Amino acid sequence: MTSFTIFGTGNMGSAIAGIVSAGGSSVQHIGRETDATVSGEVVVLAVPYPALDGILAAYADQFAGKVVVDITNPLDFETFDALVTPADGSAAAELAAALPQSRVVKAFNTTFAATLATKTVGGSAPTTVLVAGDDAEAKALLIDAVIAGGVKAIDAGALKRARELEAIGFLQLTLAVSEKIGWTGGFALLP
Amino acid sequence: MTSFTIFGTGNMGSAIAGIVSAGGSSVQHIGRETDATVSGEVVVLAVPYPALDGILAAYADQFAGKVVVDITNPLDFETFDALVTPADGSAAAELAAALPQSRVVKAFNTTFAATLATKTVGGSAPTTVLVAGDDAEAKALLIDAVIAGGVKAIDAGALKRARELEAIGFLQLTLAVSEKIGWTGGFALLP
């Protein structure tokens, strides 16, 4: 399948690695080091939004020509009441602007780690990874690797749809933090 | 229970009427007439976004003191690629600004009519109505009436969260129009 480099070794990075590994893709993990050689064709930045700048400072050159997957939810984590990105933008749009030589894709920000690991939302509905991006081949690479790992994935449209994906991720986080849903639940997309 | 006035006799108005009626609430329907007397304690504007202005012109005075429910998804229906509201606003915020004597609530914009009528999303997951608003009593009135009718409903936060609800409604419509989901499917919220 595809070769992945996953930045971040938290629960999201681990869950994403588990899925694509199960589908036959290879996975390189990069933690906090700043001098690694990025080997993957697809780079997943499975880190919190505030960590993106540091990764870009160390690795942006190596991301040229690669598919770069942004999974962040750029919340104000002090208030849980707003996004820190401009209202007409998105974290993914910012990343794409910073990486003009890469094909940036938004994905995994609407699926809590537990729903990726168990492949179900709320214990019953199948988990679906929503993927937005402007490059059809880049999206297909990721979607195919996820589906091969046993999790549903769909093309949610152009990269500008990251704004809506980040709105879903934001609302879902507010509902979990206020205990209206659990961290094994959230939004499931059903056909 | 509660007395409702529902503007709009399309599939959304009918589905909402069916739910609250089943829960024991009374329903007055108002169609295109502009001289009706609004009797309901809760007014549901089950009309497309472009129809709101006409209803306000005819009925805004009568909405004073009432709970007014906005269900609209303010899409550009020619392109299906953008909302027509400002990026930092929402249709619900506009309505609240136009109706300072009313308690405006956002609801029903993330649930297709068929998922309200059948109480299930994708034939399996329970339908949940997401309700946002700044007045706790107003939200509780609506949530209780919906739950009494056999459909789940939750408080999704303050009226500013209408922006995220409208993002979900927008994305869901683009997925249905592009046939990635059906009109009986969409986003289900699972605990």
Tab-separated table of C-alpha atoms in Angstrom:
chain	number	residue	atom	x	y	z
A	1	MET	CA	0.000	0.000	0.000
A	2	THR	CA	1.269	3.414	0.978
A	3	SER	CA	4.148	4.571	3.168
A	4	PHE	CA	3.150	6.856	6.027
A	5	THR	CA	5.088	9.099	8.346
A	6	ILE	CA	3.069	9.938	11.440
A	7	PHE	CA	4.111	12.849	13.628
A	8	GLY	CA	2.830	12.518	17.163
A	9	THR	CA	2.683	9.439	19.315
A	10	GLY	CA	-0.463	10.236	21.263
A	11	ASN	CA	-3.765	8.439	21.037
A	12	MET	CA	-4.640	9.887	17.633
A	13	GLY	CA	-1.283	9.063	16.073
A	14	SER	CA	-1.463	5.564	17.503
A	15	ALA	CA	-5.016	4.998	16.275
A	16	ILE	CA	-4.238	6.237	12.769
A	17	ALA	CA	-1.083	4.119	12.656
A	18	GLY	CA	-3.086	1.097	13.735
A	19	ILE	CA	-5.587	1.549	10.917
A	20	VAL	CA	-3.182	2.106	8.054
A	21	SER	CA	-0.850	-0.628	9.328
A	22	ALA	CA	-3.756	-3.058	9.398
A	23	GLY	CA	-4.370	-2.119	5.777
A	24	GLY	CA	-0.840	-3.018	4.789
A	25	SER	CA	0.745	0.433	4.755
A	26	SER	CA	4.129	1.028	6.366
A	27	VAL	CA	4.408	3.548	9.198
A	28	GLN	CA	7.319	5.669	10.354
A	29	HIS	CA	6.731	7.425	13.673
A	30	ILE	CA	8.330	10.745	14.492
A	31	GLY	CA	7.986	12.148	18.002
A	32	ARG	CA	9.541	15.317	19.318
A	33	GLU	CA	12.886	14.994	17.543
A	34	THR	CA	13.581	17.687	14.959
A	35	ASP	CA	16.223	15.983	12.825
A	36	ALA	CA	14.530	12.868	11.472
A	37	THR	CA	14.417	11.959	7.800
A	38	VAL	CA	10.811	11.824	6.652
A	39	SER	CA	10.381	8.671	4.629
A	40	GLY	CA	6.645	8.440	4.100
A	41	GLU	CA	4.773	9.380	0.958
A	42	VAL	CA	1.909	10.525	3.167
A	43	VAL	CA	2.687	12.596	6.274
A	44	VAL	CA	0.084	12.732	9.041
A	45	LEU	CA	0.478	15.569	11.524
A	46	ALA	CA	-1.239	13.894	14.470
A	47	VAL	CA	-0.413	16.687	16.870
A	48	PRO	CA	-2.349	19.519	18.506
A	49	TYR	CA	-2.771	22.649	16.431
A	50	PRO	CA	-0.231	24.704	18.454
A	51	ALA	CA	2.452	22.124	17.602
A	52	LEU	CA	2.206	22.650	13.843
A	53	ASP	CA	4.507	25.662	13.730
A	54	GLY	CA	7.377	23.796	15.346
A	55	ILE	CA	7.011	20.880	12.965
A	56	LEU	CA	6.935	23.193	9.978
A	57	ALA	CA	10.053	24.981	11.190
A	58	ALA	CA	11.928	21.690	11.349
A	59	TYR	CA	10.426	19.728	8.465
A	60	ALA	CA	8.685	21.936	5.886
A	61	ASP	CA	11.449	21.389	3.325
A	62	GLN	CA	11.090	17.635	3.598
A	63	PHE	CA	7.325	17.844	3.081
A	64	ALA	CA	7.758	19.095	-0.500
A	65	GLY	CA	6.116	16.676	-2.926
A	66	LYS	CA	4.314	14.769	-0.190
A	67	VAL	CA	0.719	14.473	0.893
A	68	VAL	CA	0.370	16.202	4.277
A	69	VAL	CA	-2.642	15.353	6.423
A	70	ASP	CA	-3.896	17.889	8.960
A	71	ILE	CA	-6.028	16.404	11.745
A	72	THR	CA	-6.173	19.421	14.047
A	73	ASN	CA	-9.086	21.113	15.737
A	74	PRO	CA	-7.867	24.668	16.310
A	75	LEU	CA	-9.922	25.401	19.409
A	76	ASP	CA	-9.321	27.946	22.066
A	77	PHE	CA	-8.779	25.243	24.673
A	78	GLU	CA	-9.098	27.709	27.548
A	79	THR	CA	-12.665	28.658	26.733
A	80	PHE	CA	-13.844	25.782	24.494
A	81	ASP	CA	-16.034	28.485	23.002
A	82	ALA	CA	-14.280	29.533	19.792
A	83	LEU	CA	-11.790	28.552	17.129
A	84	VAL	CA	-8.516	30.451	17.015
A	85	THR	CA	-8.466	30.468	13.207
A	86	PRO	CA	-10.136	33.228	11.148
A	87	ALA	CA	-13.873	32.728	10.630
A	88	ASP	CA	-13.442	32.417	6.873
A	89	GLY	CA	-10.390	30.144	7.110
A	90	SER	CA	-9.283	26.864	8.622
A	91	ALA	CA	-6.212	25.243	10.098
A	92	ALA	CA	-5.942	23.209	6.896
A	93	ALA	CA	-6.017	26.338	4.738
A	94	GLU	CA	-3.249	27.856	6.859
A	95	LEU	CA	-1.186	24.696	6.507
A	96	ALA	CA	-1.705	24.610	2.750
A	97	ALA	CA	-0.565	28.215	2.514
A	98	ALA	CA	2.568	27.350	4.490
A	99	LEU	CA	3.302	24.278	2.354
A	100	PRO	CA	2.825	25.307	-1.279
A	101	GLN	CA	4.918	22.353	-2.477
A	102	SER	CA	2.750	19.801	-0.645
A	103	ARG	CA	-0.730	18.462	-1.209
A	104	VAL	CA	-2.579	19.192	2.043
A	105	VAL	CA	-5.538	17.076	3.059
A	106	LYS	CA	-7.867	17.473	6.050
A	107	ALA	CA	-8.923	14.262	7.775
A	108	PHE	CA	-9.442	12.537	11.129
A	109	ASN	CA	-10.471	15.723	12.974
A	110	THR	CA	-14.107	14.596	13.290
A	111	THR	CA	-13.290	11.159	14.713
A	112	PHE	CA	-12.226	10.733	18.322
A	113	ALA	CA	-9.308	8.328	18.807
A	114	ALA	CA	-11.498	5.688	20.436
A	115	THR	CA	-13.850	5.650	17.460
A	116	LEU	CA	-10.900	5.046	15.153
A	117	ALA	CA	-9.481	2.293	17.360
A	118	THR	CA	-12.815	0.488	17.726
A	119	LYS	CA	-14.074	1.364	14.223
A	120	THR	CA	-17.417	2.281	15.735
A	121	VAL	CA	-19.084	5.435	17.024
A	122	GLY	CA	-21.133	4.969	20.168
A	123	GLY	CA	-20.425	1.269	19.990
A	124	SER	CA	-22.776	0.704	17.085
A	125	ALA	CA	-22.440	2.926	14.018
A	126	PRO	CA	-19.421	2.480	11.741
A	127	THR	CA	-16.743	5.155	11.985
A	128	THR	CA	-16.250	7.200	8.823
A	129	VAL	CA	-13.199	9.369	8.205
A	130	LEU	CA	-14.122	12.555	6.357
A	131	VAL	CA	-11.417	13.689	3.941
A	132	ALA	CA	-11.239	17.106	2.287
A	133	GLY	CA	-8.618	18.336	-0.145
A	134	ASP	CA	-8.011	19.861	-3.529
A	135	ASP	CA	-5.972	16.999	-5.006
A	136	ALA	CA	-8.055	13.971	-5.947
A	137	GLU	CA	-5.075	11.607	-6.052
A	138	ALA	CA	-3.915	12.687	-2.591
A	139	LYS	CA	-7.363	12.111	-1.149
A	140	ALA	CA	-7.623	8.727	-2.860
A	141	LEU	CA	-4.272	7.611	-1.411
A	142	LEU	CA	-5.464	8.337	2.100
A	143	ILE	CA	-9.008	7.057	1.620
A	144	ASP	CA	-7.785	3.784	0.132
A	145	ALA	CA	-5.281	3.261	2.958
A	146	VAL	CA	-7.962	3.868	5.602
A	147	ILE	CA	-10.527	1.635	3.928
A	148	ALA	CA	-7.889	-1.099	3.565
A	149	GLY	CA	-7.504	-0.835	7.341
A	150	GLY	CA	-11.184	-1.552	7.864
A	151	VAL	CA	-12.534	1.934	8.515
A	152	LYS	CA	-14.889	3.796	6.215
A	153	ALA	CA	-13.636	6.987	4.571
A	154	ILE	CA	-15.243	9.398	2.137
A	155	ASP	CA	-14.265	12.356	0.026
A	156	ALA	CA	-15.944	15.325	1.711
A	157	GLY	CA	-15.017	17.803	-0.998
A	158	ALA	CA	-12.438	20.492	-1.647
A	159	LEU	CA	-9.998	21.762	0.971
A	160	LYS	CA	-12.315	24.692	1.654
A	161	ARG	CA	-14.678	22.150	3.237
A	162	ALA	CA	-12.084	21.856	6.022
A	163	ARG	CA	-13.886	24.818	7.511
A	164	GLU	CA	-17.020	22.716	7.921
A	165	LEU	CA	-15.021	19.705	9.120
A	166	GLU	CA	-13.372	21.888	11.755
A	167	ALA	CA	-16.797	23.191	12.790
A	168	ILE	CA	-17.946	19.602	13.310
A	169	GLY	CA	-14.788	18.772	15.256
A	170	PHE	CA	-15.244	21.880	17.366
A	171	LEU	CA	-18.891	21.188	18.205
A	172	GLN	CA	-18.143	17.542	18.899
A	173	LEU	CA	-15.406	18.509	21.359
A	174	THR	CA	-17.730	20.931	23.163
A	175	LEU	CA	-20.348	18.193	23.474
A	176	ALA	CA	-17.793	15.732	24.875
A	177	VAL	CA	-16.294	18.201	27.321
A	178	SER	CA	-19.789	19.088	28.560
A	179	GLU	CA	-20.501	15.332	28.885
A	180	LYS	CA	-23.419	15.351	26.456
A	181	ILE	CA	-21.611	12.621	24.552
A	182	GLY	CA	-18.748	10.349	25.524
A	183	TRP	CA	-15.304	10.108	23.975
A	184	THR	CA	-16.369	6.870	22.309
A	185	GLY	CA	-19.306	8.639	20.658
A	186	GLY	CA	-19.858	11.666	18.482
A	187	PHE	CA	-21.010	12.206	14.945
A	188	ALA	CA	-21.359	9.148	12.758
A	189	LEU	CA	-22.006	9.573	9.048
A	190	LEU	CA	-24.556	7.081	7.776
A	191	PRO	CA	-25.472	6.496	4.137
B	1	MET	CA	-47.513	20.152	26.325
B	2	THR	CA	-46.653	23.190	24.255
B	3	SER	CA	-48.513	25.074	21.546
B	4	PHE	CA	-46.644	25.367	18.245
B	5	THR	CA	-47.159	27.489	15.177
B	6	ILE	CA	-45.341	26.036	12.189
B	7	PHE	CA	-44.725	28.182	9.137
B	8	GLY	CA	-44.213	26.119	6.001
B	9	THR	CA	-46.112	23.069	4.894
B	10	GLY	CA	-43.275	21.252	3.126
B	11	ASN	CA	-41.622	18.034	4.221
B	12	MET	CA	-39.737	19.658	7.103
B	13	GLY	CA	-42.788	21.457	8.474
B	14	SER	CA	-44.813	18.269	8.205
B	15	ALA	CA	-42.146	16.150	9.879
B	16	ILE	CA	-41.708	18.587	12.764
B	17	ALA	CA	-45.481	18.850	13.192
B	18	GLY	CA	-45.705	15.064	13.280
B	19	ILE	CA	-43.159	14.809	16.063
B	20	VAL	CA	-44.494	17.485	18.369
B	21	SER	CA	-48.098	16.385	17.748
B	22	ALA	CA	-47.145	12.837	18.695
B	23	GLY	CA	-45.749	14.269	21.903
B	24	GLY	CA	-49.039	15.934	22.777
B	25	SER	CA	-48.328	19.476	21.619
B	26	SER	CA	-50.851	21.415	19.563
B	27	VAL	CA	-49.900	22.632	16.092
B	28	GLN	CA	-51.158	25.577	14.079
B	29	HIS	CA	-49.966	25.582	10.466
B	30	ILE	CA	-49.426	28.787	8.523
B	31	GLY	CA	-48.659	28.593	4.803
B	32	ARG	CA	-48.241	31.507	2.446
B	33	GLU	CA	-50.945	33.738	3.926
B	34	THR	CA	-49.699	36.955	5.504
B	35	ASP	CA	-52.618	37.815	7.772
B	36	ALA	CA	-52.918	34.889	10.127
B	37	THR	CA	-53.010	35.206	13.896
B	38	VAL	CA	-50.047	33.368	15.392
B	39	SER	CA	-51.333	31.338	18.317
B	40	GLY	CA	-48.366	29.158	19.240
B	41	GLU	CA	-46.025	29.735	22.144
B	42	VAL	CA	-43.248	28.283	19.975
B	43	VAL	CA	-42.982	29.377	16.338
B	44	VAL	CA	-41.064	27.142	13.922
B	45	LEU	CA	-39.995	28.776	10.689
B	46	ALA	CA	-39.859	25.622	8.563
B	47	VAL	CA	-39.148	27.496	5.364
B	48	PRO	CA	-36.091	28.037	3.160
B	49	TYR	CA	-33.738	30.780	4.231
B	50	PRO	CA	-34.807	33.203	1.456
B	51	ALA	CA	-38.398	33.060	2.756
B	52	LEU	CA	-37.514	34.436	6.194
B	53	ASP	CA	-37.615	38.089	5.160
B	54	GLY	CA	-41.178	37.848	3.906
B	55	ILE	CA	-42.348	36.141	7.081
B	56	LEU	CA	-40.639	38.759	9.227
B	57	ALA	CA	-42.257	41.551	7.225
B	58	ALA	CA	-45.684	40.094	7.871
B	59	TYR	CA	-45.329	38.600	11.351
B	60	ALA	CA	-42.382	40.028	13.309
B	61	ASP	CA	-44.681	41.996	15.627
B	62	GLN	CA	-46.594	38.855	16.523
B	63	PHE	CA	-43.368	36.990	17.344
B	64	ALA	CA	-42.636	39.257	20.318
B	65	GLY	CA	-42.465	37.221	23.510
B	66	LYS	CA	-42.395	33.903	21.666
B	67	VAL	CA	-39.768	31.266	21.080
B	68	VAL	CA	-38.820	31.357	17.383
B	69	VAL	CA	-37.087	28.333	15.891
B	70	ASP	CA	-34.851	28.767	12.850
B	71	ILE	CA	-34.272	25.566	10.872
B	72	THR	CA	-32.642	27.075	7.790
B	73	ASN	CA	-29.452	26.164	5.978
B	74	PRO	CA	-28.444	29.389	4.238
B	75	LEU	CA	-26.665	27.812	1.275
B	76	ASP	CA	-25.940	29.316	-2.063
B	77	PHE	CA	-28.214	26.796	-3.777
B	78	GLU	CA	-26.821	27.602	-7.210
B	79	THR	CA	-23.282	26.499	-6.378
B	80	PHE	CA	-23.774	24.332	-3.271
B	81	ASP	CA	-20.279	25.554	-2.445
B	82	ALA	CA	-20.781	28.332	0.105
B	83	LEU	CA	-23.100	29.816	2.669
B	84	VAL	CA	-24.655	33.186	1.889
B	85	THR	CA	-24.306	34.377	5.484
B	86	PRO	CA	-21.149	36.106	6.785
B	87	ALA	CA	-18.351	33.719	7.794
B	88	ASP	CA	-18.516	34.855	11.414
B	89	GLY	CA	-22.318	34.830	11.559
B	90	SER	CA	-25.265	32.547	11.009
B	91	ALA	CA	-28.836	32.654	9.795
B	92	ALA	CA	-29.909	32.228	13.408
B	93	ALA	CA	-27.836	35.205	14.521
B	94	GLU	CA	-29.401	37.321	11.788
B	95	LEU	CA	-32.858	36.226	12.873
B	96	ALA	CA	-32.105	36.969	16.517
B	97	ALA	CA	-30.931	40.454	15.543
B	98	ALA	CA	-34.162	41.003	13.616
B	99	LEU	CA	-36.324	39.737	16.492
B	100	PRO	CA	-34.982	41.338	19.673
B	101	GLN	CA	-38.274	40.656	21.503
B	102	SER	CA	-38.171	36.939	20.735
B	103	ARG	CA	-36.073	34.069	22.027
B	104	VAL	CA	-34.484	32.586	18.897
B	105	VAL	CA	-33.419	28.956	18.845
B	106	LYS	CA	-31.598	27.012	16.128
B	107	ALA	CA	-32.772	23.457	15.562
B	108	PHE	CA	-33.694	20.849	12.941
B	109	ASN	CA	-31.192	22.111	10.347
B	110	THR	CA	-28.942	19.058	10.739
B	111	THR	CA	-31.738	16.502	10.345
B	112	PHE	CA	-33.190	15.684	6.943
B	113	ALA	CA	-36.988	15.426	6.906
B	114	ALA	CA	-36.907	11.666	6.375
B	115	THR	CA	-34.727	11.169	9.441
B	116	LEU	CA	-37.243	13.123	11.519
B	117	ALA	CA	-40.215	11.202	10.102
B	118	THR	CA	-38.608	7.783	10.638
B	119	LYS	CA	-36.731	8.790	13.815
B	120	THR	CA	-33.643	7.070	12.438
B	121	VAL	CA	-30.594	8.108	10.436
B	122	GLY	CA	-29.522	5.612	7.800
B	123	GLY	CA	-32.236	3.265	9.001
B	124	SER	CA	-30.354	2.365	12.162
B	125	ALA	CA	-29.045	5.166	14.364
B	126	PRO	CA	-31.509	7.253	16.360
B	127	THR	CA	-32.157	10.756	15.080
B	128	THR	CA	-31.056	13.547	17.412
B	129	VAL	CA	-32.216	17.136	17.051
B	130	LEU	CA	-29.421	19.567	17.934
B	131	VAL	CA	-30.711	22.721	19.622
B	132	ALA	CA	-28.713	25.913	20.143
B	133	GLY	CA	-29.869	29.104	21.823
B	134	ASP	CA	-29.160	31.628	24.523
B	135	ASP	CA	-32.319	31.058	26.568
B	136	ALA	CA	-32.301	27.853	28.582
B	137	GLU	CA	-36.064	27.817	29.086
B	138	ALA	CA	-36.715	28.277	25.375
B	139	LYS	CA	-34.399	25.390	24.513
B	140	ALA	CA	-35.975	23.201	27.181
B	141	LEU	CA	-39.476	23.865	25.819
B	142	LEU	CA	-38.434	22.668	22.378
B	143	ILE	CA	-36.267	19.791	23.569
B	144	ASP	CA	-39.026	18.474	25.850
B	145	ALA	CA	-41.619	18.671	23.079
B	146	VAL	CA	-39.368	16.788	20.645
B	147	ILE	CA	-38.428	14.116	23.158
B	148	ALA	CA	-42.116	13.670	24.058
B	149	GLY	CA	-42.632	12.948	20.362
B	150	GLY	CA	-40.113	10.119	20.438
B	151	VAL	CA	-37.072	11.804	18.910
B	152	LYS	CA	-33.876	12.539	20.777
B	153	ALA	CA	-32.859	16.171	21.252
B	154	ILE	CA	-29.936	17.793	23.011
B	155	ASP	CA	-28.807	21.235	24.020
B	156	ALA	CA	-25.886	22.007	21.683
B	157	GLY	CA	-24.922	25.239	23.416
B	158	ALA	CA	-25.390	28.967	22.977
B	159	LEU	CA	-26.888	30.576	19.878
B	160	LYS	CA	-23.376	31.239	18.580
B	161	ARG	CA	-23.097	27.463	18.073
B	162	ALA	CA	-25.635	27.905	15.273
B	163	ARG	CA	-22.613	28.662	13.142
B	164	GLU	CA	-21.340	25.123	13.686
B	165	LEU	CA	-24.818	23.640	13.264
B	166	GLU	CA	-25.142	25.469	9.956
B	167	ALA	CA	-21.731	24.148	8.904
B	168	ILE	CA	-22.931	20.611	9.603
B	169	GLY	CA	-26.150	21.232	7.696
B	170	PHE	CA	-24.189	22.693	4.797
B	171	LEU	CA	-21.720	19.806	4.577
B	172	GLN	CA	-24.511	17.265	4.943
B	173	LEU	CA	-26.421	18.844	2.048
B	174	THR	CA	-23.315	18.804	-0.180
B	175	LEU	CA	-22.814	15.106	0.624
B	176	ALA	CA	-26.434	14.308	-0.216
B	177	VAL	CA	-26.466	16.313	-3.443
B	178	SER	CA	-23.243	14.586	-4.535
B	179	GLU	CA	-24.885	11.245	-3.641
B	180	LYS	CA	-22.274	10.292	-1.052
B	181	ILE	CA	-25.132	9.842	1.398
B	182	GLY	CA	-28.853	9.477	0.852
B	183	TRP	CA	-31.614	11.772	2.067
B	184	THR	CA	-32.479	9.190	4.724
B	185	GLY	CA	-28.903	9.309	6.044
B	186	GLY	CA	-26.482	11.939	7.260
B	187	PHE	CA	-24.899	12.744	10.573
B	188	ALA	CA	-26.170	10.888	13.604
B	189	LEU	CA	-25.038	11.931	17.072
B	190	LEU	CA	-24.294	8.956	19.263
B	191	PRO	CA	-23.553	9.069	22.995
